[in-house]
Structure formats: C-alpha cells, structure tokens
Coordinates of C-alpha atoms and ligand atoms in Angstrom, one line a residue:
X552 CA 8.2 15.7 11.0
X553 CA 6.1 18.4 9.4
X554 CA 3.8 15.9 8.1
X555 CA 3.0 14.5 11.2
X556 CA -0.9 15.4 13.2
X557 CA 1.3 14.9 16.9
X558 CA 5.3 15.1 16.2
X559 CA 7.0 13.5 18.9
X560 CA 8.7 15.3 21.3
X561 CA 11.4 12.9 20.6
X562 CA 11.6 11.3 18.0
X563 CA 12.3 7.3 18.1
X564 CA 14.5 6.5 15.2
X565 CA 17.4 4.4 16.5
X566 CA 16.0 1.4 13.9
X567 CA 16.2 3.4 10.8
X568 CA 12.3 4.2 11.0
X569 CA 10.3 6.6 13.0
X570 CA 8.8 4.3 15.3
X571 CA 5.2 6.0 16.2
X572 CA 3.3 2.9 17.9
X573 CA 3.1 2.5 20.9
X574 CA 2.8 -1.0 22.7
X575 CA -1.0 -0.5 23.1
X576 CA -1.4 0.6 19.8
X577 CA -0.6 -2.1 17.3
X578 CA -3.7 -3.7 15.7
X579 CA -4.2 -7.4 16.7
X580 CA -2.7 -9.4 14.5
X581 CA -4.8 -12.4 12.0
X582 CA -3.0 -14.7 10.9
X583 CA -2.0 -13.8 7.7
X584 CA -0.8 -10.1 9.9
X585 CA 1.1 -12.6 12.0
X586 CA 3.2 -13.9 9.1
X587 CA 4.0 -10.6 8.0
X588 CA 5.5 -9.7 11.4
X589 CA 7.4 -13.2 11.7
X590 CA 11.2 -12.8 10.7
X591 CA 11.1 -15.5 8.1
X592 CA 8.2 -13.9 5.6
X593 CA 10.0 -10.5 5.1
X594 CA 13.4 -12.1 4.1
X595 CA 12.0 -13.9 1.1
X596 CA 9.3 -11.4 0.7
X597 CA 10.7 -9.9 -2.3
X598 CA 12.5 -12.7 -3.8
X599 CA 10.0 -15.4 -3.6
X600 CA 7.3 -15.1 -1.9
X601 CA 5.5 -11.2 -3.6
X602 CA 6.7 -12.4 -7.4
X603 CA 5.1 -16.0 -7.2
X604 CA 2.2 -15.1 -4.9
X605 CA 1.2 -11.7 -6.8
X606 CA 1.8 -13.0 -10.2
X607 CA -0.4 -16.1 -10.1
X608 CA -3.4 -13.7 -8.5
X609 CA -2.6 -11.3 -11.4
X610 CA -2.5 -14.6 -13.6
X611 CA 0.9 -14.9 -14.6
X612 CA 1.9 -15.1 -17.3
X613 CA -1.0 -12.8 -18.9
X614 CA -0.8 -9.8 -15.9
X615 CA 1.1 -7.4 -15.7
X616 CA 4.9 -8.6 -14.5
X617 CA 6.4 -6.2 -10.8
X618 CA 7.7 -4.1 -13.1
X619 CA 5.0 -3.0 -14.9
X620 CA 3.2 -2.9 -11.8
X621 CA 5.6 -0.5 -10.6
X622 CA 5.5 1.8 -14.1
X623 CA 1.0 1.6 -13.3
X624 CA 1.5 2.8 -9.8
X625 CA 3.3 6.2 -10.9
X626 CA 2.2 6.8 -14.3
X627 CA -1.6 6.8 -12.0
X628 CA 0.2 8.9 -9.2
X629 CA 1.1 11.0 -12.0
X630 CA 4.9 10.7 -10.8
X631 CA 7.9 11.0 -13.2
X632 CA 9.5 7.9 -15.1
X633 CA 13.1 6.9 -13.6
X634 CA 14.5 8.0 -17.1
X635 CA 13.1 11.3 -17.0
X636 CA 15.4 14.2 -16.6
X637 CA 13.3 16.0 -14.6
X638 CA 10.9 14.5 -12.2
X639 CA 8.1 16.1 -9.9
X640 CA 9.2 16.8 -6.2
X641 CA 5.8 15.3 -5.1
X642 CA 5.0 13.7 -1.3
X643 CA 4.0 10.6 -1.6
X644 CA 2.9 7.7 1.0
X645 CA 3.3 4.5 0.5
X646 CA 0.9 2.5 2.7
X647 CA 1.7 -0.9 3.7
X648 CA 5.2 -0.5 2.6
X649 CA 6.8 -4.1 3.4
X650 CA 10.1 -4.2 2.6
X651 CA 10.1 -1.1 0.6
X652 CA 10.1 -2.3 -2.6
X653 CA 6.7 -0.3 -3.7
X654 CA 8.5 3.1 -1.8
X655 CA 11.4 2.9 -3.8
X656 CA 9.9 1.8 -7.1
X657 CA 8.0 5.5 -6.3
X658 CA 11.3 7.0 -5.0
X659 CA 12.1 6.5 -8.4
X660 CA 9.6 8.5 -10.2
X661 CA 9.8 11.8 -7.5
X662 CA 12.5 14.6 -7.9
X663 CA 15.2 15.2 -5.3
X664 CA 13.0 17.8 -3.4
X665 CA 10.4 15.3 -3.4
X666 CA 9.6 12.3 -0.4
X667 CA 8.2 9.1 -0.2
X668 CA 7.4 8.1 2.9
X669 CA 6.3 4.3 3.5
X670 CA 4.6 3.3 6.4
X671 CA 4.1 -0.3 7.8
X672 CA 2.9 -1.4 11.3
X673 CA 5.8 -4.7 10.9
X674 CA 9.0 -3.6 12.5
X675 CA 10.5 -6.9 10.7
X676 CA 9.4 -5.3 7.5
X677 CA 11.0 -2.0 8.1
X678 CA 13.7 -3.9 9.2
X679 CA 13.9 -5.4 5.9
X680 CA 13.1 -1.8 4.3
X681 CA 15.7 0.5 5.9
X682 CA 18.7 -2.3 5.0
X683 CA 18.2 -1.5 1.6
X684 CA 20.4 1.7 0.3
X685 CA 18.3 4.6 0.2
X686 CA 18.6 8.4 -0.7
X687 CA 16.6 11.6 1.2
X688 CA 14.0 11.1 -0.6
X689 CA 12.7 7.9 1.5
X690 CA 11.8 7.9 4.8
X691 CA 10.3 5.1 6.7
X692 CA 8.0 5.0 9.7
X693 CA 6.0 2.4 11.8
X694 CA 2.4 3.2 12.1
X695 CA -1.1 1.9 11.7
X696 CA -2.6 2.1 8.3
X697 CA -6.2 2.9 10.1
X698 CA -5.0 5.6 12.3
X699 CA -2.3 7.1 10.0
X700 CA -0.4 9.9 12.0
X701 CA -0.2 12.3 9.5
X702 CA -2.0 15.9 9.1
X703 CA -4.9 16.2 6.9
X704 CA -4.2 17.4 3.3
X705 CA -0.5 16.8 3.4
X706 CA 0.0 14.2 0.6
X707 CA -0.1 14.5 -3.3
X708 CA -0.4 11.1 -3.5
X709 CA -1.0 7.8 -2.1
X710 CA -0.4 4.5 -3.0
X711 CA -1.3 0.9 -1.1
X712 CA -0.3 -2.2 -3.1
X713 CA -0.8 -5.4 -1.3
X714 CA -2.3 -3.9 1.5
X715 CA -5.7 -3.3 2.3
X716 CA -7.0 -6.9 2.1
X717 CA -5.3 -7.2 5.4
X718 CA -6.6 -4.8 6.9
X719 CA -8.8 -5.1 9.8
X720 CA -10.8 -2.1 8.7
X721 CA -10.3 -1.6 5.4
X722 CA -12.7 1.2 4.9
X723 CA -11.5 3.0 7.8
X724 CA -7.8 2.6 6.5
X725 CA -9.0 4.5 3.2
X726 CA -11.0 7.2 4.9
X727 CA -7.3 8.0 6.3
X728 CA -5.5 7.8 3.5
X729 CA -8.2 10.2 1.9
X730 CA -8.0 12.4 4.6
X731 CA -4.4 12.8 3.9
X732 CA -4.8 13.2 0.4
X733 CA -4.6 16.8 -0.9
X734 CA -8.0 18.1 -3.3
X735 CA -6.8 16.6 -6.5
X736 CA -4.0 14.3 -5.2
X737 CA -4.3 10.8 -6.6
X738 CA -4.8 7.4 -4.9
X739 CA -3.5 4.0 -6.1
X740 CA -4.9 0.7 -5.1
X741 CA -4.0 -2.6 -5.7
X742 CA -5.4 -5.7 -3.8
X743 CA -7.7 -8.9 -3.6
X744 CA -10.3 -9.3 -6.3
X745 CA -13.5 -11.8 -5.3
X746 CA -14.0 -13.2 -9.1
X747 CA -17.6 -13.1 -10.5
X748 CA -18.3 -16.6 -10.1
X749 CA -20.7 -19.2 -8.7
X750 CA -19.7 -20.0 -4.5
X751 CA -16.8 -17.5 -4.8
X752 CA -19.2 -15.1 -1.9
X753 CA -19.0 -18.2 0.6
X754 CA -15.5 -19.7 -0.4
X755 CA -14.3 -15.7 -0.2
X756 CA -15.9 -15.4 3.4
X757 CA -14.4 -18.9 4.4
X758 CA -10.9 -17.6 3.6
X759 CA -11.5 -14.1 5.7
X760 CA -12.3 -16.2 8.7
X761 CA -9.5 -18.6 8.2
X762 CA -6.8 -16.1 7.5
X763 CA -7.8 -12.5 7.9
X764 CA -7.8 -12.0 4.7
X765 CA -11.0 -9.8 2.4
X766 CA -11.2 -10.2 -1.3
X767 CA -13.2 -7.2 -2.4
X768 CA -16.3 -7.5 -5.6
X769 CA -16.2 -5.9 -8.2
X770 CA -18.1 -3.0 -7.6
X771 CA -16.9 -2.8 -3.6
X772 CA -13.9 -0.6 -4.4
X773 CA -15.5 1.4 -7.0
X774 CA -18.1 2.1 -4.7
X775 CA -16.1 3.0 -1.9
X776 CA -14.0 5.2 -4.0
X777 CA -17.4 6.9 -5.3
X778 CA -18.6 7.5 -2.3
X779 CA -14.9 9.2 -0.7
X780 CA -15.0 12.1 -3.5
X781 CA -13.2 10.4 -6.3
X782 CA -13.6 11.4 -9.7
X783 CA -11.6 9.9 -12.8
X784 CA -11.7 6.6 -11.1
X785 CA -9.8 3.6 -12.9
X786 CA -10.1 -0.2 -12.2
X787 CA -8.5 -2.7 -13.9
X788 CA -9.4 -6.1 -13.0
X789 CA -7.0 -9.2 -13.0
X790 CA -7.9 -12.9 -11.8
X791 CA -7.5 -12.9 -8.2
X792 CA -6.4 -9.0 -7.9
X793 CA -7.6 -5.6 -8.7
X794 CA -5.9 -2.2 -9.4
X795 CA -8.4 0.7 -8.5
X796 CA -7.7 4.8 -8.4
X797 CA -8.7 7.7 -8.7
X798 CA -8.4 12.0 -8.3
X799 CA -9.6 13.0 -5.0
X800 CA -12.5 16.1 -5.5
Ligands
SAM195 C1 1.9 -8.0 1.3 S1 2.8 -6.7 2.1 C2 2.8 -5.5 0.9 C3 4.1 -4.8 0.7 C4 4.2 -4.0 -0.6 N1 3.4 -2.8 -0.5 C5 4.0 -4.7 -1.8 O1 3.1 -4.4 -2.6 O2 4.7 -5.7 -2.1 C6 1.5 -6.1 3.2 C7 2.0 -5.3 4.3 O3 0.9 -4.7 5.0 C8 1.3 -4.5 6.4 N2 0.1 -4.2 7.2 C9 -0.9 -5.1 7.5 N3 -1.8 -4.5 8.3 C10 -1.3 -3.2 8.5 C11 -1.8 -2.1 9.2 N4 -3.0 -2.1 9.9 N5 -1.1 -0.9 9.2 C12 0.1 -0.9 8.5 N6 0.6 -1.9 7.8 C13 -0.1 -3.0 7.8 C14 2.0 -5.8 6.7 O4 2.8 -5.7 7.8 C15 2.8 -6.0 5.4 O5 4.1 -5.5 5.5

C-alpha cells in the first residue's frame, strides 16, 4: 500500500490481487490483449504456449532457453542468484506479470525483506498467478501498464518481459515505469524485434494492424532508452526478440 500514488480507501483483494481498475479504466482490448484475457490462453500459458512461442522468436535452439532468461533478467536487475545465501531486499515490479512466472523467477533473486510486485491488467492471468504458492515477498495487483498506480521513485527495479509489444502505448507505458524507477534503479526489457531485413517495415506494420501487436527496430528501444535518462544501456538482439536495459540517471 505504501507504494501506491492513491491507496484505496479499501482495498479490493478478495481474488488474491489488489484489484485497482476500475470498469472504465481497462484499456481496449486488440486482439492479441483479447487472448490474453480469454480463460483458455493463461492455463497453457506457461506450459505450452510462452516455451514454444518465446523460444522460436528467440530462435530455439540457439537463444537463450526460460531459464536463462530468468538468470538475464536479475543478474541486469542486479538481484541475488536463488543459491545465494544472502540476497538483496530490493522492490521490484514486474510489469506485465501473466501468470507470474517472470515475478517469481525475481522473487527468487530478492531477500525476505524484499517485494516483487507484478502487475497485469488480465484478471484471468492473476488468476493464474495468485494459484501458484507464494511467499511475502510477492504481491500481485491488477493495473494498467500505461497508467501504473504507483508513486514516483519507489522501485529499485523494473522488469517487463513479454510485454510491451502489446501495449497500446508503449512509450507511454515506459515513461511510467521510469517514473517509478528510483535514480540508478535498473530496467529490464524483453520484447518483439523487427529483423533488419528487406519488407520486414511493411510485413511488421501488417501484423500491428492485424493483431495489435509492435515489433520494435533495432535502434527504436535504444533510442527510447537514450532519450528516458538511461546510461549503461545493454541490448542483446535475438531473431524475432530483443532484450534491452539499462541504469536510470
Ligand atoms: C505474453 S504475457 C507476458 C507474461 C510474462 N511477463 C512473461 O514474460 O511470460 C503479456 C501480458 O501483458 C499483459 N498486458 C497487456 N497489455 C497490458 C496493459 N496495458 N497493462 C498491463 N498488462 C498488460 C497481458 O494481459 C499479458 O498477461
């Protein structure tokens, strides 16, 4: 509740997660949103659908397999490793959350005074998520990614895997999650890559307006992370996806 710009005077938890939209608040759906919000998509989410669909954009078998996914998301959020004996008790958000499986894969890497707080606008997602056991250091809630509810400054890190490409906004979605960011807290990216090649501008813009979905150039995240006040910035490219980060200030 601390971390929150307009705590609720009551808060809505009954579900498992702190439910913060309202009904006129959720951002229309495309279609590719739609799926993530039907009931069928989030049950074989993490089974079937993230491993096959991820790995072939990060070019299976030659990217990097979920697990080593995982370790890159908090080795660049400079979180702990699950083995260590000590880990730091850092606040992290996890943005575009799913069915958790990012926020606990981060859970793992914080200490037991630390949080990791995953936020998602797809109640069937949470649903998914808060089924799943979980200690105090995860908490979920249901929000929108361009509008995050949070106070400025509040996290040490950030982290959106599989998220921003669905985004209505997406540059408005990481303004927020920089303006949550404390000076020197670190963000981790991972999303669509546009490849370098011949007709891939046209055939990229033909899949936005068929399902929603942006693939981003090259440069378009390094750019935008530029431009938002990071510094260290890292991008690693893959076939079809691309990890991009950075130190805020
Ligand atoms: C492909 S899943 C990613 C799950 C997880 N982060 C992963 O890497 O596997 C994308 C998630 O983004 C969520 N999402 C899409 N638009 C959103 C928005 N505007 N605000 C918050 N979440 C959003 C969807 O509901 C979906 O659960």
């Amino acid at each position: 509740m601390e971390l929150l710009a307009s705590p609720p005077a009551r808060a809505e938890d009954a579900a498992g997660y702190l439910d913060l939209l309202g009904p006129g608040d959720e951002p229309a759906p495309s279609p590719a949103q739609r799926a993530m919000q039907s009931t069928l998509l989030p049950r074989i989410y993490e089974q079937v659908w993230r491993p096959i669909g991820f790995n072939l954009a990060k070019g299976w078998p030659a990217g990097p397999d979920t697990a080593e996914e995982y370790a890159l998301a908090r080795s660049w959020l400079a979180l702990g490793r699950p083995t260590d004996p000590r880990k730091p008790d850092m606040t992290v958000l996890d943005v575009a959350c799913g069915p958790g499986n990012v926020t606990r894969a981060l859970a793992e890497g914080v200490g037991p005074g630390g949080l990791v707080v995953g936020l998602d606008v797809s109640a069937t997602m949470l649903e998914r998520a808060v089924a799943e056991p979980a200690g105090d250091t995860i908490g979920y809630v249901r929000g929108n990614a361009a509008r995050l509810p949070f106070r400025d400054g509040v996290f040490d890190a950030v982290c959106c895997f599989g998220g921003l490409h669905l985004f209505d906004d997406p540059w408005a979605a990481l303004d927020d999650m920089t303006r949550v960011l404390k000076p020197g807290g670190r963000l981790a990216l991972l999303t669509l890559r546009r490849p370098a090649l011949p007709l891939a501008g046209p055939a990229g813009e033909l899949i936005g307006r068929l399902t929603g979905l942006t693939m981003f150039g090259d440069q378009e995240l390094r750019r935008a992370l530029q431009e938002r006040g990071y510094r260290r910035l890292r991008h690693h490219r893959l076939p079809l996806m691309q990890f991009a980060g950075g130190t805020l200030g």
